[in-house]
C-alpha positions as YAML, in Angstrom:
chain: A
units: angstrom
residues:
- id: 1
  name: MET
  ca: [-2.09, 16.76, -52.92]
- id: 2
  name: LEU
  ca: [-1.15, 19.38, -50.35]
- id: 3
  name: GLU
  ca: [3.02, 18.94, -49.66]
- id: 4
  name: ASP
  ca: [2.63, 18.64, -45.81]
- id: 5
  name: GLU
  ca: [0.26, 15.28, -46.41]
- id: 6
  name: LEU
  ca: [2.96, 13.74, -48.04]
- id: 7
  name: GLY
  ca: [4.45, 12.88, -44.44]
- id: 8
  name: PRO
  ca: [1.59, 10.92, -43.69]
- id: 9
  name: VAL
  ca: [0.89, 9.30, -46.72]
- id: 10
  name: VAL
  ca: [4.60, 8.02, -46.90]
- id: 11
  name: GLN
  ca: [4.32, 6.32, -43.21]
- id: 12
  name: ARG
  ca: [0.57, 4.86, -43.92]
- id: 13
  name: LEU
  ca: [2.29, 3.27, -46.89]
- id: 14
  name: ILE
  ca: [4.89, 1.49, -44.77]
- id: 15
  name: LEU
  ca: [2.44, 0.85, -41.90]
- id: 16
  name: GLY
  ca: [0.34, -0.74, -44.83]
- id: 17
  name: GLU
  ca: [3.32, -3.20, -46.19]
- id: 18
  name: ARG
  ca: [4.47, -4.12, -42.85]
- id: 19
  name: LEU
  ca: [1.19, -5.13, -41.71]
- id: 20
  name: ARG
  ca: [0.75, -7.13, -44.83]
- id: 21
  name: GLU
  ca: [3.90, -9.16, -44.53]
- id: 22
  name: LEU
  ca: [2.68, -9.95, -40.70]
- id: 23
  name: ARG
  ca: [-0.40, -10.88, -41.98]
- id: 24
  name: ASP
  ca: [1.27, -13.28, -45.00]
- id: 25
  name: ALA
  ca: [3.98, -14.41, -42.69]
- id: 26
  name: ALA
  ca: [0.90, -15.48, -39.91]
- id: 27
  name: GLY
  ca: [-1.06, -17.11, -42.67]
- id: 28
  name: VAL
  ca: [-4.09, -15.41, -41.60]
- id: 29
  name: GLU
  ca: [-6.44, -14.15, -44.34]
- id: 30
  name: LEU
  ca: [-7.41, -10.67, -45.41]
- id: 31
  name: ASP
  ca: [-10.95, -11.38, -44.60]
- id: 32
  name: GLU
  ca: [-10.33, -12.85, -41.30]
- id: 33
  name: ALA
  ca: [-8.53, -10.11, -40.03]
- id: 34
  name: ASN
  ca: [-10.64, -7.83, -41.02]
- id: 35
  name: ASP
  ca: [-13.67, -9.50, -39.19]
- id: 36
  name: ARG
  ca: [-11.44, -8.93, -36.26]
- id: 37
  name: ILE
  ca: [-11.14, -4.79, -36.15]
- id: 38
  name: SER
  ca: [-13.62, -4.19, -37.95]
- id: 39
  name: ARG
  ca: [-17.61, -4.78, -39.54]
- id: 40
  name: TYR
  ca: [-17.18, -2.61, -42.37]
- id: 41
  name: ARG
  ca: [-15.50, -5.12, -45.16]
- id: 42
  name: GLY
  ca: [-12.44, -3.68, -46.68]
- id: 43
  name: LYS
  ca: [-11.15, -1.59, -44.04]
- id: 44
  name: LEU
  ca: [-7.96, -3.77, -43.61]
- id: 45
  name: SER
  ca: [-7.56, -3.79, -47.11]
- id: 46
  name: LYS
  ca: [-7.78, -0.06, -47.12]
- id: 47
  name: ILE
  ca: [-5.08, -0.01, -44.16]
- id: 48
  name: GLU
  ca: [-2.20, -2.47, -46.03]
- id: 49
  name: ASN
  ca: [-2.91, -0.02, -49.42]
- id: 50
  name: GLY
  ca: [-2.30, 2.94, -47.26]
- id: 51
  name: MET
  ca: [-5.31, 4.90, -48.00]
- id: 52
  name: LEU
  ca: [-5.98, 4.81, -43.90]
- id: 53
  name: ALA
  ca: [-3.89, 4.94, -40.72]
- id: 54
  name: ALA
  ca: [-4.54, 2.18, -38.32]
- id: 55
  name: LYS
  ca: [-6.04, 3.15, -34.95]
- id: 56
  name: GLU
  ca: [-4.05, 1.77, -31.59]
- id: 57
  name: THR
  ca: [-6.54, -0.87, -30.78]
- id: 58
  name: GLU
  ca: [-6.48, -1.98, -34.11]
- id: 59
  name: LEU
  ca: [-3.07, -2.25, -34.09]
- id: 60
  name: GLU
  ca: [-3.14, -4.21, -30.68]
- id: 61
  name: VAL
  ca: [-6.05, -6.55, -32.08]
- id: 62
  name: LEU
  ca: [-3.82, -7.65, -35.56]
- id: 63
  name: PHE
  ca: [-0.56, -8.02, -33.23]
- id: 64
  name: LYS
  ca: [-2.59, -10.58, -31.08]
- id: 65
  name: LEU
  ca: [-4.07, -12.07, -34.36]
- id: 66
  name: TYR
  ca: [-0.59, -12.27, -35.73]
- id: 67
  name: GLU
  ca: [1.59, -13.29, -32.81]
- id: 68
  name: VAL
  ca: [3.74, -10.20, -33.56]
- id: 69
  name: PRO
  ca: [7.43, -10.39, -30.96]
- id: 70
  name: GLY
  ca: [7.55, -7.49, -28.67]
- id: 71
  name: PRO
  ca: [10.24, -5.87, -31.15]
- id: 72
  name: VAL
  ca: [8.67, -5.76, -34.16]
- id: 73
  name: ALA
  ca: [5.07, -4.76, -31.97]
- id: 74
  name: ASP
  ca: [6.75, -1.57, -31.11]
- id: 75
  name: GLU
  ca: [8.55, -0.62, -34.25]
- id: 76
  name: VAL
  ca: [5.08, -1.03, -36.19]
- id: 77
  name: ARG
  ca: [3.25, 1.28, -33.23]
- id: 78
  name: LYS
  ca: [5.69, 4.08, -34.25]
- id: 79
  name: LEU
  ca: [4.80, 3.70, -37.60]
- id: 80
  name: GLY
  ca: [1.44, 3.55, -36.80]
- id: 81
  name: MET
  ca: [1.72, 6.94, -34.09]
- id: 82
  name: GLU
  ca: [3.53, 8.61, -37.19]
- id: 83
  name: ALA
  ca: [1.21, 8.07, -39.55]
- id: 84
  name: ARG
  ca: [-1.73, 9.16, -37.72]
- id: 85
  name: LYS
  ca: [0.00, 12.43, -37.67]
- id: 86
  name: ARG
  ca: [-1.53, 15.44, -39.65]
- id: 87
  name: ALA
  ca: [1.97, 16.55, -40.82]
- id: 88
  name: THR
  ca: [5.43, 16.03, -40.17]
- id: 89
  name: PRO
  ca: [8.53, 17.88, -40.65]
- id: 90
  name: GLU
  ca: [10.12, 18.60, -44.05]
- id: 91
  name: ARG
  ca: [12.65, 15.09, -43.71]
- id: 92
  name: VAL
  ca: [11.16, 11.64, -42.55]
- id: 93
  name: PRO
  ca: [13.74, 9.78, -40.26]
- id: 94
  name: ASP
  ca: [14.55, 6.36, -41.86]
- id: 95
  name: TRP
  ca: [14.19, 3.26, -39.92]
- id: 96
  name: SER
  ca: [14.11, -0.52, -40.42]
- id: 97
  name: ARG
  ca: [12.64, -1.54, -44.29]
- id: 98
  name: GLN
  ca: [11.11, 1.89, -44.91]
- id: 99
  name: TYR
  ca: [12.71, 1.94, -48.60]
- id: 100
  name: VAL
  ca: [11.76, -1.75, -49.27]
- id: 101
  name: ALA
  ca: [8.19, -0.79, -47.97]
- id: 102
  name: LEU
  ca: [8.40, 2.39, -50.41]
- id: 103
  name: GLU
  ca: [10.41, 0.86, -53.11]
- id: 104
  name: ARG
  ca: [7.68, -1.90, -53.35]
- id: 105
  name: ALA
  ca: [4.95, 0.45, -53.36]
- id: 106
  name: ALA
  ca: [6.35, 2.53, -56.28]
- id: 107
  name: SER
  ca: [4.84, 2.24, -59.64]
- id: 108
  name: GLU
  ca: [7.61, 4.56, -61.24]
- id: 109
  name: ILE
  ca: [11.46, 4.64, -59.91]
- id: 110
  name: ARG
  ca: [13.93, 6.78, -61.05]
- id: 111
  name: MET
  ca: [17.73, 6.79, -59.80]
- id: 112
  name: ALA
  ca: [21.04, 8.15, -60.57]
- id: 113
  name: TYR
  ca: [24.44, 6.87, -58.78]
- id: 114
  name: ALA
  ca: [27.55, 7.18, -59.80]
- id: 115
  name: GLU
  ca: [28.52, 3.52, -58.07]
- id: 116
  name: VAL
  ca: [25.68, 0.94, -59.08]
- id: 117
  name: PRO
  ca: [22.20, 0.91, -57.08]
- id: 118
  name: GLY
  ca: [21.32, -1.80, -54.41]
- id: 119
  name: LEU
  ca: [18.35, -2.12, -56.59]
- id: 120
  name: LEU
  ca: [19.98, -3.27, -60.13]
- id: 121
  name: GLN
  ca: [23.41, -5.25, -57.83]
- id: 122
  name: THR
  ca: [24.43, -8.98, -57.90]
- id: 123
  name: LEU
  ca: [25.11, -11.08, -54.57]
- id: 124
  name: GLU
  ca: [28.95, -10.38, -54.89]
- id: 125
  name: TYR
  ca: [28.78, -6.51, -55.85]
- id: 126
  name: GLY
  ca: [26.32, -6.07, -52.55]
- id: 127
  name: GLN
  ca: [28.31, -8.16, -50.26]
- id: 128
  name: ALA
  ca: [32.03, -6.51, -51.67]
- id: 129
  name: GLN
  ca: [29.94, -2.65, -51.34]
- id: 130
  name: LEU
  ca: [28.53, -3.53, -48.04]
- id: 131
  name: LEU
  ca: [31.75, -5.00, -46.15]
- id: 132
  name: ARG
  ca: [33.31, -1.53, -46.80]
- id: 133
  name: SER
  ca: [30.57, 0.43, -44.79]
- id: 134
  name: PRO
  ca: [31.33, 1.91, -41.96]
- id: 135
  name: VAL
  ca: [27.86, 1.26, -40.04]
- id: 136
  name: VAL
  ca: [26.99, -2.37, -41.82]
- id: 137
  name: THR
  ca: [28.22, -5.00, -39.34]
- id: 138
  name: GLY
  ca: [29.79, -8.14, -40.66]
- id: 139
  name: ALA
  ca: [26.81, -10.68, -39.92]
- id: 140
  name: ASP
  ca: [24.52, -8.41, -41.47]
- id: 141
  name: VAL
  ca: [26.20, -8.61, -44.74]
- id: 142
  name: VAL
  ca: [25.30, -11.25, -46.51]
- id: 143
  name: GLY
  ca: [21.65, -11.14, -45.74]
- id: 144
  name: MET
  ca: [21.50, -7.11, -46.74]
- id: 145
  name: ALA
  ca: [23.17, -8.19, -50.14]
- id: 146
  name: GLU
  ca: [21.00, -11.33, -50.76]
- id: 147
  name: ALA
  ca: [17.82, -8.80, -49.83]
- id: 148
  name: ARG
  ca: [19.40, -6.44, -52.52]
- id: 149
  name: TRP
  ca: [19.30, -9.11, -54.98]
- id: 150
  name: GLN
  ca: [16.19, -10.36, -54.59]
- id: 151
  name: ARG
  ca: [14.45, -6.92, -54.82]
- id: 152
  name: GLY
  ca: [16.23, -6.94, -58.47]
- id: 153
  name: GLU
  ca: [15.15, -10.01, -59.04]
- id: 154
  name: ARG
  ca: [11.29, -8.45, -58.84]
- id: 155
  name: LEU
  ca: [11.98, -6.55, -61.77]
- id: 156
  name: ARG
  ca: [11.39, -9.60, -63.80]
- id: 157
  name: ARG
  ca: [7.97, -9.85, -63.17]
- id: 158
  name: ALA
  ca: [5.05, -9.46, -65.16]
- id: 159
  name: ASN
  ca: [4.17, -6.32, -62.41]
- id: 160
  name: ALA
  ca: [7.45, -4.77, -61.81]
- id: 161
  name: PRO
  ca: [7.59, -1.30, -61.98]
- id: 162
  name: LYS
  ca: [8.64, 1.17, -64.16]
- id: 163
  name: VAL
  ca: [12.58, 2.15, -63.71]
- id: 164
  name: TRP
  ca: [14.59, 4.42, -65.29]
- id: 165
  name: ALA
  ca: [18.53, 4.63, -64.43]
- id: 166
  name: VAL
  ca: [21.34, 7.10, -64.61]
- id: 167
  name: LEU
  ca: [24.20, 5.48, -63.88]
- id: 168
  name: GLY
  ca: [27.61, 7.37, -63.90]
- id: 169
  name: GLU
  ca: [30.28, 5.77, -66.30]
- id: 170
  name: GLU
  ca: [32.83, 5.51, -63.29]
- id: 171
  name: ALA
  ca: [30.58, 2.70, -62.32]
- id: 172
  name: LEU
  ca: [31.68, 0.58, -65.55]
- id: 173
  name: TYR
  ca: [35.32, 0.86, -64.10]
- id: 174
  name: ARG
  ca: [34.87, 0.81, -60.08]
- id: 175
  name: GLU
  ca: [36.18, -3.10, -59.33]
- id: 176
  name: VAL
  ca: [34.49, -3.56, -56.46]
- id: 177
  name: GLY
  ca: [35.04, -6.33, -55.12]
- id: 178
  name: GLY
  ca: [37.75, -6.93, -58.25]
- id: 179
  name: PRO
  ca: [37.44, -7.35, -62.07]
- id: 180
  name: GLN
  ca: [35.14, -10.24, -61.93]
- id: 181
  name: VAL
  ca: [32.91, -9.56, -59.84]
- id: 182
  name: LEU
  ca: [32.55, -6.02, -61.73]
- id: 183
  name: ARG
  ca: [32.47, -7.87, -65.02]
- id: 184
  name: ARG
  ca: [29.86, -10.21, -63.53]
- id: 185
  name: GLN
  ca: [27.85, -6.95, -62.43]
- id: 186
  name: LEU
  ca: [27.97, -5.61, -65.54]
- id: 187
  name: GLN
  ca: [26.43, -8.49, -67.27]
- id: 188
  name: ARG
  ca: [23.67, -8.13, -64.75]
- id: 189
  name: LEU
  ca: [23.00, -4.51, -66.14]
- id: 190
  name: ARG
  ca: [23.34, -5.61, -69.41]
- id: 191
  name: GLU
  ca: [20.38, -8.19, -68.84]
- id: 192
  name: PHE
  ca: [18.40, -4.98, -67.08]
- id: 193
  name: ALA
  ca: [18.86, -2.71, -69.84]
- id: 194
  name: HIS
  ca: [16.57, -5.36, -71.94]
- id: 195
  name: LEU
  ca: [14.00, -5.20, -70.00]
- id: 196
  name: PRO
  ca: [10.98, -3.66, -71.20]
- id: 197
  name: ASN
  ca: [10.60, -1.60, -68.35]
- id: 198
  name: VAL
  ca: [13.78, -1.19, -67.56]
- id: 199
  name: SER
  ca: [15.61, 1.64, -69.36]
- id: 200
  name: LEU
  ca: [19.34, 2.23, -68.01]
- id: 201
  name: HIS
  ca: [21.59, 5.31, -69.16]
- id: 202
  name: VAL
  ca: [25.29, 6.04, -68.51]
- id: 203
  name: LEU
  ca: [26.57, 9.38, -68.02]
- id: 204
  name: PRO
  ca: [29.77, 9.52, -69.83]
- id: 205
  name: PHE
  ca: [33.05, 11.06, -68.72]
- id: 206
  name: SER
  ca: [32.48, 13.68, -71.00]
- id: 207
  name: ALA
  ca: [29.38, 15.35, -69.85]
- id: 208
  name: GLY
  ca: [31.54, 16.96, -67.25]
- id: 209
  name: ALA
  ca: [29.76, 17.88, -63.62]
- id: 210
  name: SER
  ca: [26.91, 16.73, -62.46]
- id: 211
  name: PRO
  ca: [24.85, 17.55, -59.57]
- id: 212
  name: ALA
  ca: [22.53, 14.35, -59.82]
- id: 213
  name: LEU
  ca: [25.84, 11.81, -58.71]
- id: 214
  name: SER
  ca: [27.62, 14.23, -56.56]
- id: 215
  name: CYS
  ca: [24.27, 13.19, -54.51]
- id: 216
  name: PRO
  ca: [22.58, 9.78, -55.09]
- id: 217
  name: PHE
  ca: [19.18, 9.71, -54.51]
- id: 218
  name: THR
  ca: [15.95, 7.96, -55.90]
- id: 219
  name: LEU
  ca: [12.55, 9.26, -56.92]
- id: 220
  name: LEU
  ca: [9.55, 7.10, -56.29]
- id: 221
  name: TYR
  ca: [6.30, 7.88, -57.22]
- id: 222
  name: ILE
  ca: [3.10, 5.96, -55.19]
- id: 223
  name: GLU
  ca: [0.60, 6.13, -57.85]
- id: 224
  name: ARG
  ca: [-2.24, 5.16, -55.33]
- id: 225
  name: ALA
  ca: [-1.10, 7.66, -53.01]
- id: 226
  name: ARG
  ca: [-0.46, 10.33, -56.12]
- id: 227
  name: ALA
  ca: [3.02, 11.40, -54.37]
- id: 228
  name: THR
  ca: [6.36, 11.68, -55.60]
- id: 229
  name: ILE
  ca: [9.66, 10.74, -52.28]
- id: 230
  name: ALA
  ca: [12.93, 11.63, -52.92]
- id: 231
  name: TYR
  ca: [15.21, 9.05, -51.07]
- id: 232
  name: VAL
  ca: [18.39, 10.60, -50.79]
- id: 233
  name: GLU
  ca: [21.45, 8.66, -49.13]
- id: 234
  name: THR
  ca: [24.40, 9.72, -47.03]
- id: 235
  name: LEU
  ca: [27.05, 7.84, -45.46]
- id: 236
  name: THR
  ca: [24.86, 6.91, -41.88]
- id: 237
  name: GLY
  ca: [21.59, 6.90, -43.14]
- id: 238
  name: SER
  ca: [19.03, 8.51, -45.62]
- id: 239
  name: ASP
  ca: [16.41, 10.98, -45.59]
- id: 240
  name: TYR
  ca: [12.89, 10.67, -47.27]
- id: 241
  name: LEU
  ca: [11.81, 14.73, -48.78]
- id: 242
  name: ARG
  ca: [8.94, 15.74, -49.85]
- id: 243
  name: SER
  ca: [9.95, 18.79, -51.51]
- id: 244
  name: THR
  ca: [10.79, 16.99, -55.00]
- id: 245
  name: GLY
  ca: [11.76, 19.78, -57.21]
- id: 246
  name: ALA
  ca: [14.99, 19.75, -57.24]
- id: 247
  name: TYR
  ca: [15.99, 16.51, -57.30]
- id: 248
  name: SER
  ca: [13.60, 15.58, -60.34]
- id: 249
  name: LEU
  ca: [14.92, 18.31, -62.26]
- id: 250
  name: ALA
  ca: [19.05, 16.91, -61.76]
- id: 251
  name: PHE
  ca: [17.59, 13.56, -63.32]
- id: 252
  name: GLU
  ca: [16.24, 15.09, -66.07]
- id: 253
  name: HIS
  ca: [19.65, 17.27, -66.57]
- id: 254
  name: CYS
  ca: [21.28, 13.91, -66.10]
- id: 255
  name: GLN
  ca: [18.83, 11.60, -68.31]
- id: 256
  name: ARG
  ca: [19.72, 14.11, -71.23]
- id: 257
  name: ASP
  ca: [23.19, 14.26, -71.18]
- id: 258
  name: ALA
  ca: [23.53, 10.37, -70.63]
- id: 259
  name: LEU
  ca: [23.85, 8.37, -73.52]
- id: 260
  name: PRO
  ca: [20.79, 6.81, -75.21]
- id: 261
  name: GLU
  ca: [20.02, 3.08, -74.41]
- id: 262
  name: ASP
  ca: [21.59, 1.93, -77.23]
- id: 263
  name: ASP
  ca: [25.25, 3.46, -76.58]
- id: 264
  name: THR
  ca: [25.06, 2.49, -73.09]
- id: 265
  name: ARG
  ca: [23.77, -1.00, -74.14]
- id: 266
  name: ALA
  ca: [26.57, -0.90, -76.25]
- id: 267
  name: LEU
  ca: [29.24, 0.82, -74.01]
- id: 268
  name: LEU
  ca: [28.63, -2.32, -71.01]
- id: 269
  name: ASP
  ca: [29.41, -4.71, -73.78]
- id: 270
  name: ARG
  ca: [32.38, -3.18, -74.44]
- id: 271
  name: ARG
  ca: [33.61, -3.10, -70.86]
- id: 272
  name: ILE
  ca: [32.20, -6.92, -70.18]
- id: 273
  name: THR
  ca: [35.03, -7.83, -73.40]
- id: 274
  name: ASP
  ca: [37.96, -5.54, -71.65]
- id: 275
  name: LEU
  ca: [37.12, -7.28, -68.71]
- id: 276
  name: ASP
  ca: [37.10, -10.77, -70.34]
- id: 277
  name: GLN
  ca: [40.86, -10.07, -70.98]
...
């Protein structure tokens, strides 16, 4: 797939996930909705899977069928416009639900973070972290933390993606929410570390500098689109990048210098014991 095709692919995947969510929420069967927009069986399935971009007229029919409120319809219309483009800029601007939709569509996830990333957080840790955010309102903290926890629970399912995560050793010491919140967070990490689809590594202090940890990021591989997208967090938002070479190389170096999985689990056990005292 050509690099300049990845932008529309991202938007098609996001659009498809949003339309599936709206259809499920409305309790409408796939075949019924498909019949409303096309005489060709399977078209809506392709739209929901990110293989096709829905036309403007098709979206309007679905909005009416699903009884989609105005603000949500406006958001999805914007997604539809982006999905129908033939090319997009190097950076795809972030807006509501983008990352969650891509994470749900990903078959492989690679992460490098100096703190525990949202996907692996407990509810308490997530709340404590979000409360310090300069861009998250207090009213949104509990809901956002709950959503992070639920995303992590998906990793326990049979069809969960394969996850490789490298955390800086500082994540095991920074007392986000206090020592007991950190202790329960480390216990959750230990649970994830025993899942067959999760490979967890800690990059020790002794490894020295790591470009991967100085700029937290996630690499999402979307198998059905044959595309890898880099999700890069900033203080006030995030970007989706089509050029992932530098991020893939940084992750490889970070993972290479990190502790093996067995040593990582042993270090988690020691830190949990320390926090018990």
